[in-house]
Coordinates of C-alpha atoms and ligand atoms in Angstrom, one line a residue:
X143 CA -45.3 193.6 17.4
X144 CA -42.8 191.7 18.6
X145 CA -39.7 192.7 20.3
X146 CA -36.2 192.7 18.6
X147 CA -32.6 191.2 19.6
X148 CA -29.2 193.3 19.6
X149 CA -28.0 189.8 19.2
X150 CA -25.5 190.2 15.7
X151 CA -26.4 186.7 14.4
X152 CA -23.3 186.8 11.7
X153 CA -20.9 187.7 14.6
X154 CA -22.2 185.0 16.4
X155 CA -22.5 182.2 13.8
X156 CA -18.5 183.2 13.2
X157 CA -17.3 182.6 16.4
X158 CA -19.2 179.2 16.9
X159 CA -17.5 178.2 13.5
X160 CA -14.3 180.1 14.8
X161 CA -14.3 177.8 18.0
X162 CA -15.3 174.7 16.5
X163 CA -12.1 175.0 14.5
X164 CA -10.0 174.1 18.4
X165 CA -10.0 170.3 18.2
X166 CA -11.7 169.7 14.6
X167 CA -12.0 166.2 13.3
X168 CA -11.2 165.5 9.9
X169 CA -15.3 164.1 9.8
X170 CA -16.4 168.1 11.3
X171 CA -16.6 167.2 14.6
X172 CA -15.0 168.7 17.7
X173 CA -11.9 166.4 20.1
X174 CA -11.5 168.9 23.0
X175 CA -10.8 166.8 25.7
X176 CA -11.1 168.8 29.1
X177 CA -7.3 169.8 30.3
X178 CA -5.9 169.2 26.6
X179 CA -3.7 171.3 25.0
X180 CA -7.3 171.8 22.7
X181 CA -8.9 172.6 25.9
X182 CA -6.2 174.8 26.6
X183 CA -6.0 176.5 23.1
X184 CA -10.0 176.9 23.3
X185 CA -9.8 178.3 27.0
X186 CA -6.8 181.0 25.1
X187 CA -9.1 182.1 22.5
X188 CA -12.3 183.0 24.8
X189 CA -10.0 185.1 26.9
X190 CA -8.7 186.9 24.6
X191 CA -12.4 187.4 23.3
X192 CA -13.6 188.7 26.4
X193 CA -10.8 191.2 27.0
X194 CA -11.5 192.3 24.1
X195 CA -15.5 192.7 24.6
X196 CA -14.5 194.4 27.7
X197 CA -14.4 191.7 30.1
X198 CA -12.3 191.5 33.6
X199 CA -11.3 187.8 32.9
X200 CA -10.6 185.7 36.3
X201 CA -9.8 181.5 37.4
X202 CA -10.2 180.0 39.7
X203 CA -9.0 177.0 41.4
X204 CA -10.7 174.6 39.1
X205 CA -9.8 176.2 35.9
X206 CA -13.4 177.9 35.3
X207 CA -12.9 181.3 33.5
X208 CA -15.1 184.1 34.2
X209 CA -15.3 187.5 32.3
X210 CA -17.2 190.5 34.2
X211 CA -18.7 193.8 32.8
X212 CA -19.1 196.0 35.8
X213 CA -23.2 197.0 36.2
X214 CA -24.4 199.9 37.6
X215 CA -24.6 199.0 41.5
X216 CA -21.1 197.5 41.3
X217 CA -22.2 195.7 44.9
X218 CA -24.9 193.6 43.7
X219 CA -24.9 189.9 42.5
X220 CA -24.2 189.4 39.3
X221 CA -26.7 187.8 36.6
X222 CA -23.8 184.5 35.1
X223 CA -24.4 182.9 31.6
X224 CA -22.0 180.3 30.4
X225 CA -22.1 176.6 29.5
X226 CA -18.7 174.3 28.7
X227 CA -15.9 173.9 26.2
X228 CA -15.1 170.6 26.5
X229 CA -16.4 168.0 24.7
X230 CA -16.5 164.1 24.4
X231 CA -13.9 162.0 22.4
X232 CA -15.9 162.3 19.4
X233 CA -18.0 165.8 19.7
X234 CA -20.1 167.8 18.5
X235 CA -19.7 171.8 17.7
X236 CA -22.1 173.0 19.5
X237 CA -22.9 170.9 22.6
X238 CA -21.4 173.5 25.7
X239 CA -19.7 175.6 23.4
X240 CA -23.3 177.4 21.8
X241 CA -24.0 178.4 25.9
X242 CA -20.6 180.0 26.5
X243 CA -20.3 181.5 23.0
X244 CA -23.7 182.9 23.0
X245 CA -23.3 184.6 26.3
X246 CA -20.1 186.3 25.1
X247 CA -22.3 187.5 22.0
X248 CA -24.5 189.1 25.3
X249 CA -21.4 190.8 26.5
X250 CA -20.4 192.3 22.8
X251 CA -24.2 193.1 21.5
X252 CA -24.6 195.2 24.8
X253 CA -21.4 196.7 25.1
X254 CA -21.7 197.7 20.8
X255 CA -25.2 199.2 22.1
X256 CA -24.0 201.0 25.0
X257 CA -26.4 199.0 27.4
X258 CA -25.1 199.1 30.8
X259 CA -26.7 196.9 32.9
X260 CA -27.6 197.4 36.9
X261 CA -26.3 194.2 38.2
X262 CA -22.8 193.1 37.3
X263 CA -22.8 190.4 34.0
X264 CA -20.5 186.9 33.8
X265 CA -19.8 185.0 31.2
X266 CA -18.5 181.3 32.5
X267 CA -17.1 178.5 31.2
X268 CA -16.9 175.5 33.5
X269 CA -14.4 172.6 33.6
X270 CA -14.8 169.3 32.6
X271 CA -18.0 169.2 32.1
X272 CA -18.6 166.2 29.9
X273 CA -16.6 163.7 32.4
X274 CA -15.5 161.9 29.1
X275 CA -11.5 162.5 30.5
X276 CA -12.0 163.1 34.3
X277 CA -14.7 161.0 36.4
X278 CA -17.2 162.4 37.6
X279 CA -19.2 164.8 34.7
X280 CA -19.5 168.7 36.4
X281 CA -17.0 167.9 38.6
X282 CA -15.9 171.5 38.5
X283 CA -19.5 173.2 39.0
X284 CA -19.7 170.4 41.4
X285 CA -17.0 171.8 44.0
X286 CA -17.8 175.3 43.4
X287 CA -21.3 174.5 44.5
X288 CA -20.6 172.5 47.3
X289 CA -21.8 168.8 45.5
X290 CA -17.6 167.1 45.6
X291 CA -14.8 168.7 46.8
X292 CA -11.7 170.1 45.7
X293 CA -9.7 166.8 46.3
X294 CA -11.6 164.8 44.5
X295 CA -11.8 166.6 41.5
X296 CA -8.0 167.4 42.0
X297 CA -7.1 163.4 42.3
X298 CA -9.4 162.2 39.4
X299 CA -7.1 160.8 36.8
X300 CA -7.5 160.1 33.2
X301 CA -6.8 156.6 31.3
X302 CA -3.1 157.8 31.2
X303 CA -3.1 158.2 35.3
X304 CA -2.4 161.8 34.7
X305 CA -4.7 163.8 37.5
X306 CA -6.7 166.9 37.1
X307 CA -4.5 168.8 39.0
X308 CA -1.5 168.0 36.9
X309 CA -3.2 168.9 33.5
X310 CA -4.6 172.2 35.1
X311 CA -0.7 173.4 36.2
X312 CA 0.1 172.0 32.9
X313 CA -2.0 174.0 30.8
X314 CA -2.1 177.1 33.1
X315 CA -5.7 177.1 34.2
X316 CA -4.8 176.8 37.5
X317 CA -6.3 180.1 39.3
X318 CA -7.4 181.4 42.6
X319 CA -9.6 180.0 45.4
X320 CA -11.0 183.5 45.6
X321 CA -12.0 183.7 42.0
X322 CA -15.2 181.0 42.5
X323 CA -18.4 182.2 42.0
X324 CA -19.4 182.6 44.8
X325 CA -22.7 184.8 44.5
X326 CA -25.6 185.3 41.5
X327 CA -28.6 186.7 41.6
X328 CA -29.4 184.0 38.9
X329 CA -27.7 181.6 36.3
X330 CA -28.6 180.7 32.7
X331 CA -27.6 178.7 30.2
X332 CA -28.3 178.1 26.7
X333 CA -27.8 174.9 25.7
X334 CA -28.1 172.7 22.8
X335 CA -31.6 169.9 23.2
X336 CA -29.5 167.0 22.5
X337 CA -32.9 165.4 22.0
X338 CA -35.9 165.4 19.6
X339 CA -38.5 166.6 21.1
X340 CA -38.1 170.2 19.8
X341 CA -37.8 169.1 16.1
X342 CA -40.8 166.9 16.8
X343 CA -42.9 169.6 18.1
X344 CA -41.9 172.3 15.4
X345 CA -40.6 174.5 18.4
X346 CA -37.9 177.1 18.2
X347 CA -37.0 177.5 22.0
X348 CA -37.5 175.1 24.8
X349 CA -38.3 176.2 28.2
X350 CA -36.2 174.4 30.7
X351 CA -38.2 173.6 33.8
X352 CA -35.5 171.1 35.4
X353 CA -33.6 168.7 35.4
X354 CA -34.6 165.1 35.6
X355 CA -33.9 162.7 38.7
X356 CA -31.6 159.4 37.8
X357 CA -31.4 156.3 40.1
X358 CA -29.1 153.6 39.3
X359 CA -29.3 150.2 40.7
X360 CA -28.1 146.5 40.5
X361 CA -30.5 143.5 39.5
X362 CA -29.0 140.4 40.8
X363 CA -30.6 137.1 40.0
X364 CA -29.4 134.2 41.5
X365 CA -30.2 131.0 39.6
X366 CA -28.1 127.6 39.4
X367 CA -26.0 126.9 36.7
X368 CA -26.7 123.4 34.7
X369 CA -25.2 121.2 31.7
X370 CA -27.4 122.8 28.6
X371 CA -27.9 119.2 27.5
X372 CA -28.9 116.8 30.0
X373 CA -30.9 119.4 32.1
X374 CA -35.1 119.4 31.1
X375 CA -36.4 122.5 30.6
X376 CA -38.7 121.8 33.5
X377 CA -35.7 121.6 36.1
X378 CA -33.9 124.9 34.8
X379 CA -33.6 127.9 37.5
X380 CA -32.4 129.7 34.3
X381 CA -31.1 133.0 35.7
X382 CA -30.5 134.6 32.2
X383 CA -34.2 134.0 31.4
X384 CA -35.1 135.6 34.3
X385 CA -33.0 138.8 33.6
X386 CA -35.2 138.9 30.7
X387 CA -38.2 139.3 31.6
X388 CA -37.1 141.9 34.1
X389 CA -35.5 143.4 31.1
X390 CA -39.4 143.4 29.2
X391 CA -41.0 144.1 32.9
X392 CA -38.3 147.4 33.1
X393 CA -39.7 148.9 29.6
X394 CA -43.4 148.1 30.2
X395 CA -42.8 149.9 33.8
X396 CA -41.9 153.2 32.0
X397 CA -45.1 153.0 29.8
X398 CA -47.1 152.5 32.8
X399 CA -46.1 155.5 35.2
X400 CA -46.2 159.0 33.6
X401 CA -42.4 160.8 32.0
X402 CA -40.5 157.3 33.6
X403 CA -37.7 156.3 31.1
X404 CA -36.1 153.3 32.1
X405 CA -32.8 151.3 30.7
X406 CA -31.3 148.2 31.5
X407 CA -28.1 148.9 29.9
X408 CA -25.6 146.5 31.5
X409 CA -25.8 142.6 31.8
X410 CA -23.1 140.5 33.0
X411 CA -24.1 136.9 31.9
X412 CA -22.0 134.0 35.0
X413 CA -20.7 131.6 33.6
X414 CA -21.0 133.1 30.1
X415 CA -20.4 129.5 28.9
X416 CA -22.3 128.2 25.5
X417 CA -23.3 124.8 26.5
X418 CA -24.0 125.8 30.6
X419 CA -27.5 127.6 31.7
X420 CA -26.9 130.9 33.0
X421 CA -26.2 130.7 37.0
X422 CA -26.3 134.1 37.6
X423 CA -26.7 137.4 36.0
X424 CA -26.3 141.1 37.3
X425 CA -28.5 144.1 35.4
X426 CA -28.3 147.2 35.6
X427 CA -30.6 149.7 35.9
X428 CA -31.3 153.2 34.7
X429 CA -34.4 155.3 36.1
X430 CA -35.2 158.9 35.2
X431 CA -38.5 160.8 36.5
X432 CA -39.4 164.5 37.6
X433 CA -39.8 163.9 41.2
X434 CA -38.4 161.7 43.7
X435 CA -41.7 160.4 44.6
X436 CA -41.9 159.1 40.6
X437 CA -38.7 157.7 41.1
X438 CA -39.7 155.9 44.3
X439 CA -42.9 154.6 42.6
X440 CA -40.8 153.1 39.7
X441 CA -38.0 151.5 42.2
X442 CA -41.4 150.2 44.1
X443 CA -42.4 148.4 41.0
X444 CA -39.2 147.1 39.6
X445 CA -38.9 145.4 43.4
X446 CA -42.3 143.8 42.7
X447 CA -41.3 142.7 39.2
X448 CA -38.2 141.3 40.9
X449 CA -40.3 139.0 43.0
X450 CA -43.0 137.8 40.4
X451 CA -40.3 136.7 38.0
X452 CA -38.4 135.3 41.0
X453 CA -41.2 132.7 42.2
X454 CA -42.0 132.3 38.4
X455 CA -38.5 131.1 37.1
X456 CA -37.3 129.8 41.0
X457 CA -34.2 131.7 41.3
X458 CA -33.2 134.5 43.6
X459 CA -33.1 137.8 43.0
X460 CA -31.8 141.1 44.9
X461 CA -32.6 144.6 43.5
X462 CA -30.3 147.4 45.0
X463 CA -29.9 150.7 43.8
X464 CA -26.1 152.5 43.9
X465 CA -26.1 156.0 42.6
X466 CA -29.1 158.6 42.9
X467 CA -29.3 162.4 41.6
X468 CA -32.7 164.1 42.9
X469 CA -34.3 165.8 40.7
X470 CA -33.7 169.7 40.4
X471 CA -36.8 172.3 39.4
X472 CA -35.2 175.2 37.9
X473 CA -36.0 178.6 39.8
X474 CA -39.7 180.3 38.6
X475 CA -37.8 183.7 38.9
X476 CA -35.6 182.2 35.5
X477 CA -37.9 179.9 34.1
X478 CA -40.7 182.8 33.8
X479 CA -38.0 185.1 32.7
X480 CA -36.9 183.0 29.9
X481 CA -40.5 182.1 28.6
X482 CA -41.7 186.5 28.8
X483 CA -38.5 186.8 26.3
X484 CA -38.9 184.2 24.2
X485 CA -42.7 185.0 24.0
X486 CA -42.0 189.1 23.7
X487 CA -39.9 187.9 20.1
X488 CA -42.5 186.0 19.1
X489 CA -40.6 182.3 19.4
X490 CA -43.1 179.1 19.3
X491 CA -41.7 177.6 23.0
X492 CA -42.4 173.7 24.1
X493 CA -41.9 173.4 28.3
X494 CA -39.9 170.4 28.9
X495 CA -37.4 168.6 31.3
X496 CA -33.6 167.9 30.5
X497 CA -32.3 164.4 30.8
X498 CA -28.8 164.7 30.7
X499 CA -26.6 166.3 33.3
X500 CA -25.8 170.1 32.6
X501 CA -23.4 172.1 35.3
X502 CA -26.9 174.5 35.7
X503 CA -28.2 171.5 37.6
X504 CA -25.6 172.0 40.4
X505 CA -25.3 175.4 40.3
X506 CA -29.0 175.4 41.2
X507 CA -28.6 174.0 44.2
X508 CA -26.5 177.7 45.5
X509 CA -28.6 179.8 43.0
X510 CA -31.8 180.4 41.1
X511 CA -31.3 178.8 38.0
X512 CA -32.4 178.1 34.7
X513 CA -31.4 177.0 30.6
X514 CA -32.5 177.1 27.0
X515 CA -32.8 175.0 25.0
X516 CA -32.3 175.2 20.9
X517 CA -33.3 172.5 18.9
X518 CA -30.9 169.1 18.3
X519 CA -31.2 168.1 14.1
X520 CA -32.4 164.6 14.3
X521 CA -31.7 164.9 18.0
X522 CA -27.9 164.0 17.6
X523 CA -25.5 164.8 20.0
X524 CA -22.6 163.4 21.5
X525 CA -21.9 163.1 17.9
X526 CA -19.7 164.7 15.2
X527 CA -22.7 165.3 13.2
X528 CA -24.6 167.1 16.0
X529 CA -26.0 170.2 14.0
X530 CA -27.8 173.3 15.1
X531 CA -28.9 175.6 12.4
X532 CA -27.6 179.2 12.6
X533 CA -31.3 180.8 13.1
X534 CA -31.8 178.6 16.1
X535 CA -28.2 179.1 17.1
X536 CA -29.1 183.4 16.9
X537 CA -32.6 182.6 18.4
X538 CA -31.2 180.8 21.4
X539 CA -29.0 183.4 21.4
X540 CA -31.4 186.3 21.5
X541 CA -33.7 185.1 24.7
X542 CA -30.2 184.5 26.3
X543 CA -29.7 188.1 26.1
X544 CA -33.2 189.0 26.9
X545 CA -33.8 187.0 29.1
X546 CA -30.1 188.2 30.9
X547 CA -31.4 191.9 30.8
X548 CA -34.9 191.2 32.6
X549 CA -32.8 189.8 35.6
X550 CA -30.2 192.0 35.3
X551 CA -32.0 195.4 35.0
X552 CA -31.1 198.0 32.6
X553 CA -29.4 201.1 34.3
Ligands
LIG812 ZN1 -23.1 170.0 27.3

């Protein structure tokens, strides 16, 4: 028999509809820019929800809200759900909003049943953390947890040269130092797929294990640039040729090593000239594994490629990589916790790692941490068509709130 949800799925479904309405495109989709005055009328309306669930509501210095029942042992870390509101130019509804949303439902199904917990509950609500306005994305999570710090995220500007700090005086979201989170005995949050792979699988809840490593890098190739007519084919050192094949030898690298995806996503063609061969060309390069030893392995390889197709065509060519993000396991304390609830309501689960960013990935680097995942329709996101249906919405939902009360205790 398997266990039941307080969640109140109709309640819930409402105020995801409710929400989406902050921002709404005339095509259904969601433009809630972080530090807009959508942002701001979204940030409004979740207050005012909380208080009224019973919340204290607090921000901090980086506009995160937090709302706080008391538990029990007043002392002890608190158990923090919450995801984002802000979306990208052309959003989704449910992509951030579904985590934060679904963790006030928590607060309201518990507080309706009289369920007080023994730690303390939050719901949160990050800051920018789609990145589409301010560069970097989780820049807020990011400072709290100790990743940037407080001046950069306060001196990022937007395309208009307004700063983060600016739109958070301007919108009144600027709070208190003090306010941070600063403890948790764990973090979760449910979040939207954005991918297929729960569709595909038929599953209804996927088990976050972590999230996945990136490195980016620079493919330079170094050829000499000729008259397209009078050159033979034989005397070409072709450089756009040999991007090429590194492009081909970069996709058959990620069917060689095990859960490597790799992208060449960028190409900048010198001279860029119709009737002149190609003298130089930088690549860029997008990695993703599970460990860093994976990620290694693949960078090993693409070096290697690099020098086959270098001695092959006769050009030069220097791979360097710019950017990295280890990969971060999710805490076994929230992982198992999340797979004994959505097991105890009888949910078909599928394990699985995320690929995109998510503010739980830094936040796991101060806490134990974990998410959900509810499945992506066709695996859109980023998208105004993004669509979750409401029983995976309420699902997602309902091991939230289990999975909030094993960690939590009941008092
Ligand atoms: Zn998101």
């Amino acid at each position: 028999m398997p266990e039941t949800t307080l969640v109140n799925g109709e309640r819930l479904w409402d105020t995801v509809i409710a929400m989406a309405a902050v921002g709404r495109t005339p095509s259904g989709g969601v433009r809630r820019l972080a530090l807009s005055d959508e942002d701001r009328d979204a940030r409004n309306l979740l207050t005012r929800w909380l208080r009224d669930a019973g919340c204290a509501v607090r921000v901090d210095d980086l506009g995160n809200i937090y709302g706080r029942v008391a538990g029990e042992d007043p002392e002890a870390a608190p158990v923090v759900c919450g995801s984002h509101l802000d979306t990208v130019p052309t959003g989704g509804r449910f992509d951030g909003a579904l985590g934060v949303l679904a963790a006030l439902e928590t607060v309201r199904a518990l507080a309706d049943a009289r369920v007080q917990t023994r730690r303390p509950l939050e719901v949160v609500c990050w800051t920018n953390e789609e990145g589409a306005r301010f560069a970097p994305a989780m820049l807020a999570s990011g400072v709290v947890c100790g990743q940037l710090t407080l001046e950069q995220a306060y001196a990022a500007r937007d395309l208009e040269g307004r700063t983060f700090e600016e739109e958070l005086r301007r919108i009144g979201y600027r709070g208190s130092p003090e306010h941070r989170m600063r403890s948790a005995a764990a973090y979760v949050e449910l979040h939207v797929e954005q991918g297929p792979i729960l569709e595909r699988a038929g599953a209804q809840i996927g088990i976050v294990e972590g999230v996945e490593g990136i490195a980016w890098g620079w493919v330079e190739v170094t050829g000499q640039a000729a008259h397209a007519g009078p050159t033979p084919l034989a005397d070409r050192h072709d450089a756009l040729v040999a991007a090429s094949r590194i492009v081909l030898g970069l996709r058959a690298l990620a069917a060689e090593l095990p859960e490597v995806r790799t992208t060449a996503g960028r190409c900048e063609v010198t001279p860029n000239t119709v009737n002149v061969v190609p003298g130089g060309v930088r690549l860029s390069t997008d990695l993703r594994a599970r460990s860093g030893e994976v990620l290694d392995a693949a960078a090993r390889r693409l070096a290697a490629l690099c020098e086959t197709v270098a001695q092959r065509d006769g050009v030069h060519i220097r791979a360097s990589e710019f950017w990295r993000s280890p990969p971060t396991p999710f805490d076994p304390l929230v992982v198992d916790a999340v797979a004994e609830t959505a097991r105890g309501l009888g949910y078909s689960t599928q394990r699985l790692w995320a690929g995109a960013g998510h503010d739980a990935k830094y936040v796991a680097d101060r806490h134990p941490a974990g998410m959900i995942f509810v499945p992506s329709a066709g695996g859109l996101s980023h998208n105004e068509a993004e669509w979750t249906p409401k029983d995976d919405c309420v699902r997602g939902a309902a091991v939230l709130l289990g999975t909030a009360l094993r960690l939590a205790g009941i008092a």
